[in-house]
Amino acid sequence: MFMDPKALLSLCNILSTDSVADFGSGSGFMAKAAAALAPQGTVFAVEVHRELLAHLTREVADAHIKNIHPLWGDIEVPGGSKLADGSINFAIVSNVLFSLDDKAGALTEVRRVLKDGGRLLVVDWSESFGGMGPRPEMVVPKSVAIALGERLGFSVLTDTMPAGAHHYAILFKK
């Protein structure tokens, strides 16, 4: 069983007017779920792969989703998201951590754009199985993700959120 993005995000207390950033948004499944929870807010879908960004841009336009703003950015670079300091209420890093060369750099970029008291949801693979997900050596264990977040100034609100059979979810606070 895989995670249900809307069900998971509904546990995160996203307000209808929140500004949200989905770092490494890919196809936008988390951004779309966040947009439904924050209809008067703004959701920035930050993605480095231009083909994915172009597809998401077309999909958002075709569906007339007005509060999602696809944005090209490299989240591993300081300032690479192109978002302003302290401008975001809620950030999402989903199915991305395992693939990053500079995990600390990406979470530092998230911290930069989050408002004081802002929250970060990290979702990643808990294992590699049957050809799905990352190679076993690429999996970032939940304990490592927690330690990294805490080292970078985040505190854990909960690490027991339902993220499906092959993922974990950690909700942090800045």
XYZ file of N, CA, C and O in Angstrom:
696
model
N 0.831 -1.182 0.000
C 0.000 0.000 0.000
C 0.877 1.247 0.000
O 1.820 1.353 0.774
N 0.590 2.167 -0.902
C 1.336 3.408 -0.963
C 0.568 4.502 -0.239
O -0.628 4.376 0.027
N 1.249 5.578 0.045
C 0.627 6.644 0.830
C -0.455 7.376 0.050
O -0.437 7.441 -1.174
N -1.366 7.952 0.809
C -2.413 8.802 0.273
C -1.998 10.233 0.620
O -2.072 10.628 1.786
N -1.524 11.014 -0.366
C -0.983 12.344 -0.055
C -1.965 13.259 0.669
O -1.585 13.945 1.612
N -3.216 13.256 0.242
C -4.188 14.154 0.881
C -4.448 13.734 2.331
O -4.535 14.572 3.222
N -4.558 12.429 2.570
C -4.774 11.939 3.935
C -3.583 12.287 4.826
O -3.753 12.734 5.963
N -2.376 12.100 4.310
C -1.170 12.418 5.080
C -1.095 13.914 5.368
O -0.898 14.330 6.513
N -1.275 14.739 4.346
C -1.181 16.189 4.540
C -2.305 16.722 5.423
O -2.113 17.720 6.128
N -3.452 16.059 5.425
C -4.557 16.529 6.270
C -4.227 16.392 7.753
O -4.834 17.047 8.588
N -3.243 15.576 8.094
C -2.797 15.426 9.480
C -1.791 16.500 9.895
O -1.387 16.553 11.052
N -1.401 17.352 8.960
C -0.338 18.333 9.201
C -0.850 19.734 9.542
O -0.062 20.665 9.667
N -2.152 19.882 9.674
C -2.747 21.178 10.048
C -2.382 22.308 9.096
O -2.069 23.420 9.522
N -2.438 22.025 7.808
C -2.230 23.076 6.805
C -3.476 23.949 6.796
O -4.592 23.450 6.676
N -3.277 25.248 6.944
C -4.396 26.189 6.945
C -4.781 26.556 5.517
O -3.950 26.504 4.605
N -6.004 26.981 5.332
C -6.512 27.285 3.990
C -5.762 28.430 3.320
O -5.772 28.545 2.107
N -5.091 29.264 4.107
C -4.354 30.416 3.556
C -2.840 30.228 3.597
O -2.104 31.166 3.282
N -2.372 29.056 3.955
C -0.927 28.829 4.088
C -0.189 28.928 2.763
O -0.732 28.625 1.698
N 1.067 29.334 2.861
C 1.994 29.232 1.734
C 2.763 27.929 1.930
O 3.250 27.640 3.017
N 2.819 27.140 0.861
C 3.409 25.798 0.913
C 4.452 25.693 -0.192
O 4.254 26.215 -1.289
N 5.547 25.011 0.100
C 6.547 24.719 -0.925
C 6.786 23.217 -0.961
O 7.083 22.607 0.071
N 6.613 22.633 -2.131
C 6.874 21.217 -2.350
C 8.228 21.130 -3.052
O 8.347 21.408 -4.241
N 9.257 20.786 -2.294
C 10.627 20.734 -2.802
C 10.872 19.406 -3.493
O 10.760 18.353 -2.872
N 11.200 19.459 -4.775
C 11.357 18.240 -5.554
C 9.992 17.661 -5.869
O 9.708 16.493 -5.638
N 9.126 18.498 -6.416
C 7.710 18.165 -6.575
C 7.439 17.061 -7.587
O 6.384 16.436 -7.543
N 8.359 16.813 -8.497
C 8.154 15.747 -9.476
C 6.867 15.939 -10.249
O 6.627 16.995 -10.828
N 6.004 14.943 -10.210
C 4.734 15.000 -10.945
C 3.698 15.885 -10.257
O 2.645 16.142 -10.824
N 3.992 16.316 -9.043
C 3.104 17.243 -8.347
C 2.024 16.599 -7.500
O 1.099 17.274 -7.069
N 2.132 15.302 -7.194
C 1.059 14.668 -6.431
C 0.919 15.264 -5.032
O -0.195 15.431 -4.538
N 2.017 15.645 -4.396
C 1.922 16.279 -3.080
C 1.467 17.737 -3.220
O 0.668 18.211 -2.419
N 1.960 18.434 -4.229
C 1.563 19.835 -4.444
C 0.067 19.934 -4.688
O -0.606 20.832 -4.156
N -0.476 19.014 -5.470
C -1.921 19.035 -5.749
C -2.733 18.778 -4.482
O -3.762 19.431 -4.253
N -2.280 17.858 -3.657
C -2.974 17.591 -2.393
C -2.891 18.806 -1.473
O -3.875 19.174 -0.827
N -1.734 19.460 -1.425
C -1.575 20.661 -0.601
C -2.451 21.795 -1.114
O -3.045 22.542 -0.327
N -2.552 21.927 -2.423
C -3.374 22.992 -3.021
C -4.836 22.831 -2.635
O -5.542 23.823 -2.412
N -5.306 21.604 -2.526
C -6.691 21.362 -2.120
C -6.917 21.743 -0.661
O -8.011 22.181 -0.290
N -5.878 21.607 0.170
C -5.994 21.938 1.589
C -5.780 23.429 1.862
O -6.168 23.921 2.920
N -5.129 24.129 0.950
C -4.844 25.569 1.101
C -5.404 26.331 -0.090
O -4.662 26.971 -0.847
N -6.732 26.302 -0.301
C -7.310 26.903 -1.508
C -7.112 28.412 -1.626
O -7.079 28.935 -2.728
N -6.957 29.112 -0.498
C -6.687 30.546 -0.554
C -5.197 30.841 -0.391
O -4.786 31.999 -0.361
N -4.391 29.796 -0.288
C -2.946 29.954 -0.136
C -2.246 29.806 -1.463
O -2.870 29.818 -2.530
N -0.943 29.665 -1.378
C -0.103 29.492 -2.562
C 0.765 28.264 -2.362
O 1.342 28.090 -1.296
N 0.847 27.433 -3.391
C 1.699 26.252 -3.355
C 2.748 26.395 -4.452
O 2.409 26.507 -5.628
N 4.007 26.406 -4.044
C 5.114 26.451 -4.986
C 5.609 25.028 -5.194
O 5.995 24.353 -4.234
N 5.576 24.555 -6.422
C 6.051 23.222 -6.779
C 7.442 23.401 -7.385
O 7.578 23.728 -8.559
N 8.463 23.209 -6.561
C 9.841 23.454 -6.968
C 10.444 22.164 -7.509
O 10.460 21.146 -6.818
N 10.938 22.222 -8.739
C 11.470 21.020 -9.393
C 12.669 21.384 -10.255
O 12.658 22.409 -10.926
N 13.700 20.536 -10.248
C 14.906 20.775 -11.028
C 14.828 20.172 -12.430
O 15.486 20.645 -13.355
N 14.013 19.153 -12.608
C 13.893 18.499 -13.914
C 12.884 19.249 -14.771
O 11.679 19.222 -14.513
N 13.380 19.891 -15.804
C 12.538 20.766 -16.620
C 11.383 20.042 -17.307
O 10.306 20.609 -17.451
N 11.587 18.786 -17.719
C 10.507 18.057 -18.384
C 9.360 17.768 -17.412
O 8.189 17.853 -17.785
N 9.684 17.440 -16.172
C 8.640 17.235 -15.164
C 7.919 18.546 -14.862
O 6.700 18.579 -14.709
N 8.683 19.619 -14.790
C 8.111 20.935 -14.518
C 7.178 21.367 -15.650
O 6.082 21.878 -15.402
N 7.577 21.128 -16.885
C 6.736 21.480 -18.035
C 5.431 20.677 -18.018
O 4.348 21.225 -18.267
N 5.537 19.395 -17.696
C 4.338 18.556 -17.627
C 3.405 19.049 -16.521
O 2.186 19.176 -16.731
N 3.951 19.342 -15.356
C 3.134 19.826 -14.247
C 2.507 21.181 -14.581
O 1.324 21.411 -14.287
N 3.252 22.045 -15.233
C 2.731 23.362 -15.627
C 1.520 23.201 -16.539
O 0.494 23.861 -16.348
N 1.628 22.300 -17.524
C 0.496 22.042 -18.429
C -0.693 21.448 -17.678
O -1.837 21.854 -17.874
N -0.416 20.497 -16.813
C -1.481 19.825 -16.068
C -2.232 20.805 -15.155
O -3.461 20.776 -15.090
N -1.505 21.673 -14.476
C -2.111 22.675 -13.592
C -2.960 23.652 -14.409
O -4.083 23.995 -14.015
N -2.457 24.081 -15.555
C -3.212 25.000 -16.416
C -4.475 24.330 -16.955
O -5.562 24.921 -16.922
N -4.344 23.101 -17.431
C -5.501 22.372 -17.976
C -6.582 22.141 -16.927
O -7.769 22.148 -17.233
N -6.159 21.928 -15.676
C -7.111 21.681 -14.594
C -7.585 22.973 -13.924
O -8.386 22.918 -12.995
N -7.080 24.098 -14.395
C -7.457 25.414 -13.845
C -7.181 25.510 -12.346
O -7.982 26.072 -11.606
N -6.047 24.947 -11.922
C -5.636 25.047 -10.518
C -4.836 26.340 -10.386
O -3.726 26.448 -10.892
N -5.424 27.314 -9.725
C -4.843 28.665 -9.685
C -3.815 28.867 -8.584
O -3.034 29.821 -8.636
N -3.806 28.004 -7.556
C -2.915 28.266 -6.430
C -1.634 27.427 -6.447
O -0.864 27.467 -5.497
N -1.376 26.694 -7.526
C -0.093 25.992 -7.683
C 0.751 26.769 -8.678
O 0.311 27.074 -9.783
N 1.980 27.051 -8.266
C 2.924 27.780 -9.111
C 4.168 26.921 -9.318
O 5.035 26.874 -8.443
N 4.255 26.202 -10.434
C 5.469 25.429 -10.729
C 6.660 26.377 -10.882
O 6.536 27.449 -11.478
N 7.786 25.965 -10.330
C 8.955 26.839 -10.265
C 10.211 26.008 -10.456
O 10.433 25.041 -9.713
N 11.032 26.376 -11.434
C 12.301 25.671 -11.591
C 13.236 26.113 -10.477
O 13.364 27.302 -10.185
N 13.891 25.143 -9.850
C 14.859 25.468 -8.815
C 15.675 24.262 -8.436
O 15.224 23.122 -8.546
N 16.892 24.532 -7.989
C 17.794 23.490 -7.501
C 17.837 23.608 -5.990
O 18.469 24.513 -5.441
N 17.162 22.697 -5.306
C 17.015 22.804 -3.858
C 18.291 22.508 -3.088
O 18.353 22.781 -1.889
N 19.313 21.985 -3.750
C 20.569 21.686 -3.065
C 21.514 22.885 -3.029
O 22.567 22.814 -2.405
N 21.118 23.981 -3.652
C 21.956 25.177 -3.754
C 21.374 26.270 -2.867
O 20.155 26.491 -2.904
N 22.191 26.972 -2.085
C 21.653 28.079 -1.287
C 20.924 29.087 -2.187
O 21.475 29.559 -3.177
N 19.674 29.365 -1.867
C 18.862 30.269 -2.672
C 18.315 29.635 -3.929
O 17.620 30.296 -4.709
N 18.593 28.351 -4.138
C 18.224 27.670 -5.372
C 16.737 27.480 -5.598
O 16.312 27.270 -6.728
N 15.943 27.584 -4.545
C 14.488 27.452 -4.723
C 13.884 28.740 -5.262
O 12.755 28.742 -5.735
N 14.628 29.829 -5.161
C 14.191 31.163 -5.598
C 13.059 31.728 -4.734
O 12.441 32.716 -5.097
N 12.784 31.097 -3.606
C 11.773 31.596 -2.687
C 12.429 32.543 -1.682
O 13.608 32.385 -1.346
N 11.658 33.490 -1.195
C 12.182 34.486 -0.258
C 12.421 33.878 1.121
O 11.736 32.935 1.531
N 13.370 34.433 1.831
C 13.641 34.030 3.211
C 12.359 34.148 4.032
O 11.640 35.155 3.945
N 12.081 33.140 4.853
C 10.974 33.194 5.787
C 9.616 33.436 5.165
O 8.762 34.071 5.775
N 9.387 32.917 3.969
C 8.137 33.205 3.252
C 7.126 32.059 3.243
O 6.004 32.237 2.797
N 7.502 30.910 3.775
C 6.691 29.705 3.635
C 6.232 29.201 5.011
O 7.011 29.152 5.952
N 4.961 28.794 5.089
C 4.420 28.220 6.328
C 4.707 26.726 6.451
O 4.894 26.220 7.558
N 4.687 26.042 5.297
C 4.774 24.582 5.319
C 5.589 24.115 4.126
O 5.364 24.562 3.005
N 6.543 23.224 4.370
C 7.371 22.684 3.290
C 7.247 21.168 3.253
O 7.033 20.517 4.283
N 7.386 20.641 2.054
C 7.299 19.199 1.816
C 8.563 18.753 1.084
O 8.960 19.369 0.095
N 9.179 17.691 1.587
C 10.283 17.029 0.898
C 9.882 15.552 0.846
O 10.064 14.817 1.807
N 9.280 15.149 -0.274
C 8.699 13.816 -0.378
C 9.353 13.016 -1.491
O 9.393 13.454 -2.638
N 9.848 11.837 -1.134
C 10.494 10.928 -2.081
C 11.648 11.602 -2.810
O 11.860 11.382 -4.006
N 12.386 12.409 -2.078
C 13.485 13.168 -2.656
C 14.784 12.945 -1.895
O 15.854 12.863 -2.495
N 14.713 12.838 -0.585
C 15.911 12.805 0.255
C 16.906 11.754 -0.225
O 18.104 12.021 -0.325
N 16.419 10.563 -0.560
C 17.311 9.471 -0.977
C 18.117 9.826 -2.225
O 19.209 9.321 -2.438
N 17.591 10.713 -3.067
C 18.229 11.005 -4.355
C 19.173 12.203 -4.314
O 19.856 12.473 -5.303
N 19.206 12.913 -3.214
C 20.003 14.137 -3.140
C 21.465 13.853 -2.835
O 21.775 13.044 -1.956
N 22.351 14.559 -3.537
C 23.771 14.491 -3.212
C 24.058 15.278 -1.938
O 24.884 14.880 -1.131
N 23.377 16.425 -1.777
C 23.604 17.294 -0.623
C 22.311 17.397 0.189
O 21.560 18.368 0.075
N 22.080 16.385 0.998
C 20.861 16.345 1.804
C 20.807 17.507 2.789
O 19.775 18.157 2.948
N 21.932 17.788 3.431
C 21.994 18.900 4.389
C 21.772 20.225 3.677
O 21.079 21.109 4.195
N 22.321 20.375 2.488
C 22.123 21.607 1.720
C 20.663 21.833 1.389
O 20.152 22.954 1.493
N 19.961 20.769 1.009
C 18.536 20.895 0.673
C 17.717 21.268 1.905
O 16.861 22.163 1.839
N 17.974 20.615 3.029
C 17.210 20.944 4.237
C 17.582 22.324 4.776
O 16.747 22.990 5.395
N 18.793 22.770 4.516
C 19.182 24.140 4.877
C 18.407 25.141 4.024
O 17.961 26.187 4.522
N 18.212 24.833 2.751
C 17.407 25.694 1.873
C 15.953 25.726 2.361
O 15.320 26.787 2.380
N 15.425 24.586 2.765
C 14.071 24.544 3.316
C 13.999 25.423 4.557
O 13.082 26.243 4.706
N 14.968 25.293 5.438
C 14.979 26.075 6.681
C 15.006 27.575 6.368
O 14.348 28.368 7.031
N 15.765 27.959 5.363
C 15.878 29.369 4.983
C 14.528 29.951 4.592
O 14.190 31.066 4.978
N 13.731 29.210 3.844
C 12.465 29.759 3.336
C 11.311 29.620 4.325
O 10.303 30.311 4.180
N 11.461 28.751 5.321
C 10.387 28.574 6.301
C 10.323 29.746 7.274
O 11.353 30.244 7.728
N 9.109 30.136 7.602
C 8.892 31.117 8.656
C 9.252 30.474 9.990
O 9.236 29.251 10.126
N 9.559 31.302 10.999
C 9.759 30.765 12.341
C 8.476 30.048 12.752
O 7.379 30.572 12.567
N 8.617 28.851 13.269
C 7.454 28.050 13.630
C 6.874 27.265 12.460
O 5.936 26.491 12.643
N 7.426 27.473 11.253
C 6.965 26.735 10.075
C 7.263 25.249 10.220
O 8.116 24.841 11.000
N 6.542 24.458 9.440
C 6.674 23.010 9.546
C 7.197 22.402 8.251
O 6.981 22.943 7.176
N 7.870 21.291 8.422
C 8.451 20.540 7.311
C 8.004 19.096 7.413
O 8.171 18.465 8.459
N 7.445 18.584 6.321
C 7.102 17.170 6.235
C 8.133 16.488 5.345
O 8.297 16.860 4.184
N 8.837 15.523 5.916
C 9.781 14.694 5.149
C 9.160 13.315 5.001
O 8.791 12.681 5.996
N 9.018 12.884 3.760
C 8.528 11.535 3.457
C 9.587 10.883 2.583
O 10.042 11.483 1.606
N 9.979 9.677 2.954
C 10.947 8.989 2.111
C 10.786 7.483 2.259
O 10.027 7.002 3.101
N 11.504 6.774 1.420
C 11.435 5.314 1.371
C 12.056 4.728 2.634
O 13.153 5.111 3.033
N 11.377 3.763 3.231
C 11.921 3.067 4.396
C 12.691 1.815 3.984
O 13.398 1.225 4.799
N 12.551 1.437 2.720
C 13.217 0.239 2.223
C 13.212 0.252 0.693
O 12.545 1.061 0.071
N 13.973 -0.658 0.142
C 13.942 -0.899 -1.292
C 13.324 -2.275 -1.465
O 13.683 -3.208 -0.761
N 12.359 -2.385 -2.354
C 11.682 -3.672 -2.469
C 11.287 -3.950 -3.909
O 10.841 -3.056 -4.619
N 11.499 -5.178 -4.330
C 11.004 -5.660 -5.611
C 11.215 -4.739 -6.804
O 10.339 -4.625 -7.640
N 12.340 -4.061 -6.869
C 12.598 -3.174 -7.993
C 11.918 -1.817 -7.891
O 12.067 -0.980 -8.774
N 11.173 -1.583 -6.829
C 10.530 -0.285 -6.621
C 11.388 0.513 -5.639
O 12.016 -0.052 -4.761
N 11.354 1.805 -5.802
C 12.092 2.655 -4.878
C 13.571 2.670 -5.173
O 14.038 2.136 -6.186
N 14.318 3.287 -4.277
C 15.765 3.436 -4.502
C 16.515 2.122 -4.294
O 15.992 1.181 -3.686
N 17.739 2.100 -4.791
C 18.616 0.966 -4.503
C 18.829 0.916 -2.991
O 18.803 1.956 -2.324
N 19.029 -0.260 -2.428
C 19.159 -0.382 -0.970
C 20.184 0.574 -0.353
O 19.945 1.142 0.708
N 21.298 0.782 -1.027
C 22.336 1.661 -0.465
C 21.952 3.138 -0.511
O 22.590 3.979 0.127
N 20.905 3.478 -1.240
C 20.450 4.866 -1.342
C 19.390 5.221 -0.283
O 19.121 6.396 -0.045
N 18.780 4.215 0.326
C 17.726 4.451 1.324
C 18.304 5.240 2.501
O 19.379 4.927 3.012
N 17.581 6.292 2.905
C 17.958 7.085 4.069
C 17.075 6.631 5.229
O 15.870 6.905 5.230
N 17.647 5.923 6.194
C 16.826 5.452 7.312
C 16.166 6.625 8.053
O 16.705 7.732 8.101
N 15.013 6.348 8.617
C 14.287 7.388 9.350
C 15.152 8.003 10.440
O 15.149 9.223 10.621
N 15.916 7.197 11.149
C 16.767 7.718 12.228
C 17.801 8.708 11.693
O 18.117 9.705 12.350
N 18.309 8.469 10.504
C 19.286 9.370 9.882
C 18.601 10.672 9.463
O 19.149 11.764 9.656
N 17.395 10.568 8.916
C 16.646 11.769 8.530
C 16.329 12.627 9.755
O 16.449 13.855 9.721
N 15.940 11.987 10.844
C 15.654 12.723 12.082
C 16.915 13.414 12.591
O 16.881 14.605 12.933
N 18.019 12.690 12.645
C 19.274 13.262 13.135
C 19.710 14.447 12.270
O 20.156 15.480 12.790
N 19.554 14.326 10.956
C 19.911 15.415 10.053
C 19.033 16.637 10.311
O 19.520 17.761 10.431
N 17.727 16.423 10.403
C 16.815 17.531 10.682
C 17.147 18.231 11.988
O 17.206 19.468 12.056
N 17.383 17.455 13.031
C 17.701 18.042 14.339
C 19.031 18.787 14.304
O 19.154 19.873 14.885
N 20.009 18.245 13.597
C 21.316 18.912 13.476
C 21.181 20.265 12.788
O 21.930 21.204 13.072
N 20.199 20.389 11.889
C 20.004 21.623 11.137
C 18.991 22.569 11.785
O 18.584 23.553 11.169
N 18.590 22.273 13.023
C 17.753 23.206 13.767
C 16.265 22.944 13.726
O 15.474 23.797 14.137
N 15.849 21.783 13.265
C 14.443 21.412 13.287
C 14.172 20.567 14.531
O 15.054 19.847 14.997
N 12.959 20.639 15.038
C 12.552 19.737 16.121
C 11.457 18.822 15.577
O 10.638 19.233 14.760
N 11.455 17.590 16.050
C 10.489 16.601 15.589
C 9.165 16.821 16.314
O 9.114 16.830 17.543
N 8.104 16.989 15.557
C 6.752 17.038 16.123
C 6.185 15.633 16.226
O 5.566 15.277 17.211
N 6.390 14.835 15.173
C 5.996 13.420 15.202
C 6.742 12.674 14.094
O 7.045 13.245 13.052
N 7.017 11.406 14.366
C 7.630 10.554 13.333
C 6.821 9.272 13.149
O 7.337 8.267 12.684
N 5.534 9.337 13.512
C 4.680 8.151 13.418
C 3.485 8.363 12.490
O 2.449 7.717 12.646
N 3.629 9.232 11.518
C 2.527 9.510 10.596
C 2.392 8.375 9.574
O 3.400 7.798 9.156
N 1.168 8.071 9.148
C 0.960 6.974 8.192
C 1.397 7.376 6.779
O 0.833 8.283 6.187
N 2.409 6.697 6.291
C 2.945 7.030 4.971
C 2.964 5.827 4.040
O 3.682 5.824 3.049
N 2.195 4.810 4.356
C 2.172 3.619 3.524
C 3.168 2.580 4.014
O 3.961 2.829 4.921
N 3.138 1.441 3.387
C 3.930 0.306 3.849
C 5.428 0.457 3.604
O 6.224 -0.178 4.292
N 5.833 1.292 2.654
C 7.246 1.345 2.275
C 7.879 2.723 2.466
O 8.951 2.988 1.923
N 7.196 3.589 3.208
C 7.691 4.948 3.453
C 7.571 5.298 4.929
O 6.819 4.661 5.661
N 8.305 6.312 5.328
C 8.115 6.921 6.644
C 7.804 8.395 6.420
O 8.080 8.950 5.353
N 7.214 9.013 7.425
C 6.917 10.442 7.369
C 7.287 11.061 8.708
O 6.943 10.512 9.765
N 7.981 12.181 8.637
C 8.403 12.909 9.836
C 7.921 14.345 9.691
O 8.158 14.983 8.665
N 7.252 14.837 10.721
C 6.829 16.230 10.731
C 7.742 16.991 11.681
O 7.834 16.661 12.868
N 8.459 17.974 11.116
C 9.397 18.805 11.879
C 8.818 20.214 12.039
O 7.940 20.627 11.283
N 9.383 20.945 12.992
C 9.067 22.356 13.174
C 10.368 23.135 13.218
O 11.353 22.688 13.801
N 10.345 24.304 12.575
C 11.522 25.181 12.602
C 11.501 25.964 13.905
O 10.500 26.522 14.291
